[in-house]
Amino acid sequence: MSDIIRSILVYIDGTEQSVVAAHYAVCLAKTLNTELSALFVVNTQALGTLVKSRIFLQDEEAEYRRDLNADAERYLKHVQTIGQAKGVDIKLLNKSGSVSGEIKKCVKENDIDLLIIGELSRIKSRRDQFYDETERAMRSVSCSVLMVKDDERVWSMYDNLL
Amino acid sequence: MSLLDILTKDVIAVPLKVQNKNEAIRELIDLLYSNGQITDKDEVYDAIMTREDKGSTGLEKGIAVPHAKTAAATKLTAAIGISPEGIEFGSLDGSPSKLIFLVLAPPASSGAHIALLSEIARLSQYQSLCEELVEAESAEKVLSILQGEE
């Protein structure tokens, strides 16, 4: 096991970028022989905001919460499969709450020393930079953070991983 | 995925040509259909109105956010309609809606759908921004205001 990186957390949010990040994380965990965890956060904070602002009715909130829980299970299972295909066991963490808050908490509770995230989308307005939850997590976690880019290279790296 | 990732000037009606809620929703649906964002106008209209029947999405301060999950949306999509005079939308505070964000998502896109609606909820808190949008004279101007370049 690497002395520099012992425990990696990859954040999954259902985007293509986060799936690419998961592939990269598997490659890194296998190469360094480190522990790997994958976290999905059901963003109940956003659901609460939508109810509060009256965009959502209570029954819509419940319906979307079910959808997000199903997404969480589906994506975490997919990540597990990505790991299994390369002989990497992944600890699956399914949480709900505020995305940045839960990422920060998981890093602390699981003694993570590297957080891996997918590429953040390009900032298109000045307001964007204040509201990206993943970026907020990146800024607030106590460990180092690696943002995965260049999906073609990652697919190739994963495919060639023995 | 942010509002600016999915909006183009072709799905922004400045101003809306119609004067009532149902027609405004129809006009925005037509824009999305003309731009290949949805496959079935009636299915989308029914989905939106089913939601509206449970409770109006007319919020306070002249903003409305009609939305639905529908298989007729090929991807997460949105249209904006601006009505400087305002349209009766059955809003919470009784004020007519001047800024209408219509949002549609396929059934399997709940995460992105919620993120987009959350962004609109945040935007709606900026009164001066909303006033600027209502005063915009073109779709290009609306995009420019949303980009924060004004």
Short mmCIF file of C-alpha atoms in Angstrom, two decimals:
data_model
loop_
_atom_site.label_atom_id
_atom_site.label_comp_id
_atom_site.label_asym_id
_atom_site.label_seq_id
_atom_site.Cartn_x
_atom_site.Cartn_y
_atom_site.Cartn_z
CA MET A 1 0.00 0.00 0.00
CA SER A 2 1.17 3.51 -0.82
CA ASP A 3 2.38 5.54 2.15
CA ILE A 4 1.42 8.76 0.43
CA ILE A 5 -2.15 7.85 -0.47
CA ARG A 6 -3.83 5.21 1.67
CA SER A 7 -7.50 5.93 1.18
CA ILE A 8 -9.24 7.44 -1.86
CA LEU A 9 -12.80 8.74 -2.15
CA VAL A 10 -14.41 9.28 -5.52
CA TYR A 11 -17.55 11.40 -5.70
CA ILE A 12 -20.28 10.15 -8.03
CA ASP A 13 -23.22 12.34 -9.03
CA GLY A 14 -24.62 10.55 -12.05
CA THR A 15 -22.84 12.70 -14.59
CA GLU A 16 -20.61 11.30 -17.32
CA GLN A 17 -17.73 13.25 -15.76
CA SER A 18 -18.16 11.48 -12.44
CA VAL A 19 -18.21 8.08 -14.12
CA VAL A 20 -14.94 8.97 -15.84
CA ALA A 21 -13.59 9.96 -12.42
CA ALA A 22 -14.61 6.54 -11.07
CA HIS A 23 -12.63 4.79 -13.81
CA TYR A 24 -9.62 6.94 -13.00
CA ALA A 25 -10.03 6.20 -9.30
CA VAL A 26 -10.06 2.46 -9.96
CA CYS A 27 -6.85 2.79 -11.99
CA LEU A 28 -5.17 4.78 -9.25
CA ALA A 29 -6.37 2.52 -6.42
CA LYS A 30 -5.19 -0.58 -8.27
CA THR A 31 -1.81 0.92 -9.14
CA LEU A 32 -1.16 2.24 -5.63
CA ASN A 33 -2.89 -0.66 -3.87
CA THR A 34 -5.00 1.72 -1.80
CA GLU A 35 -8.48 1.58 -0.34
CA LEU A 36 -11.20 3.08 -2.53
CA SER A 37 -14.62 4.41 -1.50
CA ALA A 38 -17.32 5.83 -3.77
CA LEU A 39 -19.84 8.36 -2.50
CA PHE A 40 -23.20 9.38 -3.94
CA VAL A 41 -25.12 12.15 -2.18
CA VAL A 42 -28.88 12.41 -2.65
CA ASN A 43 -29.25 16.16 -2.67
CA THR A 44 -32.13 16.51 -0.22
CA GLN A 45 -31.02 20.07 0.51
CA ALA A 46 -31.95 21.04 -3.07
CA LEU A 47 -35.27 19.20 -2.77
CA GLY A 48 -36.02 21.13 0.41
CA THR A 49 -35.20 24.41 -1.31
CA LEU A 50 -37.58 23.61 -4.16
CA VAL A 51 -40.41 22.88 -1.73
CA LYS A 52 -39.65 26.03 0.22
CA SER A 53 -39.67 28.13 -2.93
CA ARG A 54 -42.98 26.46 -3.91
CA ILE A 55 -41.61 25.12 -7.18
CA PHE A 56 -42.20 21.60 -5.84
CA LEU A 57 -45.25 20.25 -4.08
CA GLN A 58 -44.71 17.78 -1.24
CA ASP A 59 -45.69 14.80 -3.38
CA GLU A 60 -43.28 15.90 -6.12
CA GLU A 61 -40.53 16.12 -3.54
CA ALA A 62 -41.26 12.53 -2.48
CA GLU A 63 -41.33 11.34 -6.09
CA TYR A 64 -38.01 12.98 -6.95
CA ARG A 65 -36.45 11.73 -3.73
CA ARG A 66 -37.35 8.18 -4.80
CA ASP A 67 -35.83 8.85 -8.22
CA LEU A 68 -32.61 10.15 -6.68
CA ASN A 69 -32.37 7.19 -4.31
CA ALA A 70 -32.76 4.87 -7.28
CA ASP A 71 -30.05 6.84 -9.14
CA ALA A 72 -27.76 6.50 -6.13
CA GLU A 73 -28.17 2.74 -6.04
CA ARG A 74 -27.78 2.39 -9.79
CA TYR A 75 -24.65 4.51 -10.07
CA LEU A 76 -22.98 3.02 -7.02
CA LYS A 77 -23.67 -0.46 -8.36
CA HIS A 78 -22.17 0.60 -11.69
CA VAL A 79 -19.06 1.88 -9.96
CA GLN A 80 -18.79 -1.37 -8.02
CA THR A 81 -18.87 -3.24 -11.33
CA ILE A 82 -16.15 -0.97 -12.75
CA GLY A 83 -13.99 -1.88 -9.75
CA GLN A 84 -14.78 -5.60 -9.78
CA ALA A 85 -13.78 -5.85 -13.43
CA LYS A 86 -10.28 -4.82 -12.40
CA GLY A 87 -10.17 -6.63 -9.07
CA VAL A 88 -10.65 -3.51 -6.96
CA ASP A 89 -13.06 -3.63 -4.02
CA ILE A 90 -14.95 -0.39 -3.52
CA LYS A 91 -16.66 0.69 -0.32
CA LEU A 92 -20.01 2.19 -1.36
CA LEU A 93 -21.32 5.20 0.56
CA ASN A 94 -24.89 6.33 -0.06
CA LYS A 95 -25.70 9.54 1.81
CA SER A 96 -28.27 12.30 1.68
CA GLY A 97 -28.16 15.96 2.62
CA SER A 98 -26.08 18.81 1.26
CA VAL A 99 -23.57 17.62 -1.34
CA SER A 100 -20.61 19.63 -0.14
CA GLY A 101 -21.42 18.95 3.51
CA GLU A 102 -21.67 15.18 3.02
CA ILE A 103 -18.47 15.00 0.98
CA LYS A 104 -16.63 16.91 3.69
CA LYS A 105 -18.08 14.67 6.39
CA CYS A 106 -17.19 11.46 4.51
CA VAL A 107 -13.62 12.62 4.00
CA LYS A 108 -13.28 13.16 7.71
CA GLU A 109 -15.12 10.03 8.90
CA ASN A 110 -13.31 7.69 6.53
CA ASP A 111 -9.89 9.23 6.99
CA ILE A 112 -9.63 9.94 3.27
CA ASP A 113 -6.42 11.46 2.00
CA LEU A 114 -7.38 11.98 -1.66
CA LEU A 115 -10.74 13.08 -3.04
CA ILE A 116 -11.28 12.43 -6.76
CA ILE A 117 -13.96 14.37 -8.63
CA GLY A 118 -15.07 14.61 -12.25
CA GLU A 119 -14.29 17.58 -14.42
CA LEU A 120 -16.33 20.61 -13.47
CA SER A 121 -18.39 22.25 -16.17
CA ARG A 122 -17.14 25.48 -17.65
CA ILE A 123 -18.32 28.57 -15.79
CA LYS A 124 -20.75 30.37 -18.07
CA SER A 125 -21.92 33.11 -15.76
CA ARG A 126 -20.44 34.93 -12.81
CA ARG A 127 -23.12 33.43 -10.61
CA ASP A 128 -22.16 29.84 -11.51
CA GLN A 129 -18.96 29.93 -9.54
CA PHE A 130 -20.83 30.52 -6.29
CA TYR A 131 -23.21 27.59 -6.61
CA ASP A 132 -21.35 24.53 -7.78
CA GLU A 133 -21.65 22.13 -4.86
CA THR A 134 -18.74 19.97 -6.02
CA GLU A 135 -16.52 23.02 -6.31
CA ARG A 136 -17.61 24.05 -2.85
CA ALA A 137 -16.62 20.61 -1.56
CA MET A 138 -13.29 20.82 -3.35
CA ARG A 139 -12.57 24.06 -1.55
CA SER A 140 -13.69 22.90 1.87
CA VAL A 141 -12.43 19.32 2.29
CA SER A 142 -9.39 18.73 4.46
CA CYS A 143 -7.62 16.37 2.04
CA SER A 144 -6.00 16.84 -1.36
CA VAL A 145 -8.30 16.87 -4.39
CA LEU A 146 -7.76 15.51 -7.87
CA MET A 147 -10.01 16.59 -10.74
CA VAL A 148 -10.11 14.09 -13.60
CA LYS A 149 -9.94 15.40 -17.17
CA ASP A 150 -9.34 13.93 -20.62
CA ASP A 151 -11.91 11.12 -20.72
CA GLU A 152 -10.34 9.44 -23.78
CA ARG A 153 -7.09 8.98 -21.91
CA VAL A 154 -8.93 7.66 -18.86
CA TRP A 155 -10.90 5.08 -20.90
CA SER A 156 -7.67 3.93 -22.48
CA MET A 157 -5.88 3.78 -19.13
CA TYR A 158 -8.74 1.73 -17.65
CA ASP A 159 -8.93 -0.63 -20.63
CA ASN A 160 -5.19 -1.29 -20.44
CA LEU A 161 -5.20 -1.84 -16.67
CA LEU A 162 -4.33 -5.48 -15.95
CA MET B 1 -25.63 21.41 -16.24
CA SER B 2 -26.67 25.02 -15.94
CA LEU B 3 -29.45 27.02 -17.56
CA LEU B 4 -26.90 28.58 -19.89
CA ASP B 5 -25.79 25.14 -21.05
CA ILE B 6 -29.21 24.42 -22.51
CA LEU B 7 -30.64 27.80 -23.49
CA THR B 8 -30.31 29.28 -26.94
CA LYS B 9 -31.89 32.46 -28.27
CA ASP B 10 -34.31 30.27 -30.27
CA VAL B 11 -36.11 29.08 -27.14
CA ILE B 12 -36.56 32.51 -25.57
CA ALA B 13 -39.77 34.40 -26.37
CA VAL B 14 -39.32 38.16 -26.01
CA PRO B 15 -42.04 39.13 -25.62
CA LEU B 16 -44.59 36.35 -25.42
CA LYS B 17 -47.22 36.92 -28.10
CA VAL B 18 -50.10 35.67 -25.97
CA GLN B 19 -51.94 36.96 -22.93
CA ASN B 20 -53.04 33.95 -20.90
CA LYS B 21 -51.40 31.11 -19.01
CA ASN B 22 -52.44 28.19 -21.20
CA GLU B 23 -51.46 29.97 -24.40
CA ALA B 24 -48.14 31.06 -22.91
CA ILE B 25 -47.33 27.46 -22.02
CA ARG B 26 -48.35 26.42 -25.54
CA GLU B 27 -46.12 29.12 -27.07
CA LEU B 28 -43.08 27.97 -25.14
CA ILE B 29 -43.80 24.33 -25.97
CA ASP B 30 -44.02 25.31 -29.66
CA LEU B 31 -40.59 26.91 -29.43
CA LEU B 32 -39.10 23.76 -27.94
CA TYR B 33 -40.80 21.60 -30.56
CA SER B 34 -39.59 23.81 -33.43
CA ASN B 35 -36.07 23.47 -32.08
CA GLY B 36 -36.19 19.69 -31.84
CA GLN B 37 -36.15 19.58 -28.05
CA ILE B 38 -39.39 17.63 -27.67
CA THR B 39 -41.10 14.99 -29.75
CA ASP B 40 -44.78 15.50 -28.86
CA LYS B 41 -46.33 18.90 -28.08
CA ASP B 42 -49.61 17.55 -26.72
CA GLU B 43 -47.92 15.09 -24.41
CA VAL B 44 -45.78 17.86 -22.98
CA TYR B 45 -48.73 20.21 -22.60
CA ASP B 46 -50.70 17.51 -20.75
CA ALA B 47 -47.75 16.81 -18.45
CA ILE B 48 -47.34 20.51 -17.64
CA MET B 49 -51.05 21.06 -17.07
CA THR B 50 -51.37 17.95 -14.90
CA ARG B 51 -48.77 19.51 -12.63
CA GLU B 52 -50.43 22.94 -12.78
CA ASP B 53 -53.76 21.39 -11.81
CA LYS B 54 -52.21 20.21 -8.53
CA GLY B 55 -51.01 23.71 -7.73
CA SER B 56 -49.84 26.66 -9.77
CA THR B 57 -46.12 27.07 -10.36
CA GLY B 58 -46.65 30.82 -10.35
CA LEU B 59 -44.31 31.99 -7.60
CA GLU B 60 -44.04 35.39 -6.02
CA LYS B 61 -42.71 38.55 -7.67
CA GLY B 62 -43.88 37.75 -11.20
CA ILE B 63 -42.05 34.48 -11.79
CA ALA B 64 -43.53 31.17 -12.92
CA VAL B 65 -41.75 27.84 -13.33
CA PRO B 66 -44.05 25.37 -15.10
CA HIS B 67 -42.25 22.04 -15.28
CA ALA B 68 -42.72 18.35 -15.92
CA LYS B 69 -41.02 15.03 -16.33
CA THR B 70 -41.94 13.60 -19.70
CA ALA B 71 -40.66 11.03 -22.15
CA ALA B 72 -41.43 13.55 -24.90
CA ALA B 73 -38.37 15.52 -23.81
CA THR B 74 -35.33 13.97 -25.42
CA LYS B 75 -33.06 15.64 -22.89
CA LEU B 76 -33.19 18.24 -20.13
CA THR B 77 -34.51 21.37 -21.76
CA ALA B 78 -35.95 24.79 -20.95
CA ALA B 79 -37.57 27.80 -22.57
CA ILE B 80 -38.08 31.32 -21.27
CA GLY B 81 -41.02 33.58 -21.97
CA ILE B 82 -41.13 37.24 -21.04
CA SER B 83 -44.32 39.22 -20.71
CA PRO B 84 -43.74 42.81 -19.54
CA GLU B 85 -47.48 43.26 -18.93
CA GLY B 86 -47.71 40.01 -17.01
CA ILE B 87 -49.91 36.94 -17.38
CA GLU B 88 -52.37 35.72 -14.77
CA PHE B 89 -50.78 32.49 -13.56
CA GLY B 90 -52.58 31.90 -10.27
CA SER B 91 -49.42 32.88 -8.40
CA LEU B 92 -48.93 32.80 -4.65
CA ASP B 93 -49.01 36.56 -4.20
CA GLY B 94 -51.62 37.17 -6.90
CA SER B 95 -49.20 39.11 -9.07
CA PRO B 96 -49.14 38.40 -12.80
CA SER B 97 -46.16 36.41 -14.09
CA LYS B 98 -43.74 38.37 -16.23
CA LEU B 99 -40.92 35.87 -16.35
CA ILE B 100 -41.79 32.27 -17.22
CA PHE B 101 -39.23 29.47 -17.11
CA LEU B 102 -40.62 26.27 -18.63
CA VAL B 103 -38.50 23.25 -17.74
CA LEU B 104 -38.81 19.70 -19.06
CA ALA B 105 -36.80 16.59 -18.36
CA PRO B 106 -36.89 12.97 -19.44
CA PRO B 107 -37.92 10.58 -16.63
CA ALA B 108 -34.35 9.38 -16.04
CA SER B 109 -32.85 12.84 -15.49
CA SER B 110 -34.11 13.71 -12.04
CA GLY B 111 -30.74 14.80 -10.69
CA ALA B 112 -30.09 17.26 -13.51
CA HIS B 113 -33.74 18.37 -13.44
CA ILE B 114 -33.48 19.24 -9.75
CA ALA B 115 -30.19 21.06 -10.28
CA LEU B 116 -31.73 23.20 -13.02
CA LEU B 117 -34.85 24.02 -11.01
CA SER B 118 -32.63 24.91 -8.05
CA GLU B 119 -30.68 27.30 -10.24
CA ILE B 120 -33.92 28.99 -11.32
CA ALA B 121 -35.04 29.18 -7.68
CA ARG B 122 -31.78 30.97 -6.85
CA LEU B 123 -32.10 33.31 -9.83
CA SER B 124 -35.60 34.22 -8.75
CA GLN B 125 -34.17 35.61 -5.51
CA TYR B 126 -32.30 38.31 -7.42
CA GLN B 127 -34.98 40.91 -7.89
CA SER B 128 -32.85 43.32 -9.89
CA LEU B 129 -31.77 40.54 -12.24
CA CYS B 130 -35.39 39.49 -12.76
CA GLU B 131 -36.36 43.10 -13.47
CA GLU B 132 -33.56 43.35 -16.03
CA LEU B 133 -34.78 40.18 -17.70
CA VAL B 134 -38.35 41.47 -17.88
CA GLU B 135 -37.07 44.67 -19.52
CA ALA B 136 -34.91 42.81 -22.05
CA GLU B 137 -35.79 43.64 -25.63
CA SER B 138 -34.36 40.57 -27.30
CA ALA B 139 -33.47 36.93 -26.67
CA GLU B 140 -29.79 37.83 -27.10
CA LYS B 141 -30.13 40.39 -24.34
CA VAL B 142 -31.70 37.78 -22.04
CA LEU B 143 -28.74 35.46 -22.58
CA SER B 144 -26.34 38.30 -22.01
CA ILE B 145 -28.03 39.24 -18.72
CA LEU B 146 -27.95 35.62 -17.56
CA GLN B 147 -24.25 35.45 -18.39
CA GLY B 148 -23.78 38.39 -16.07
CA GLU B 149 -22.20 40.53 -18.72
CA GLU B 150 -24.58 43.45 -18.42
#
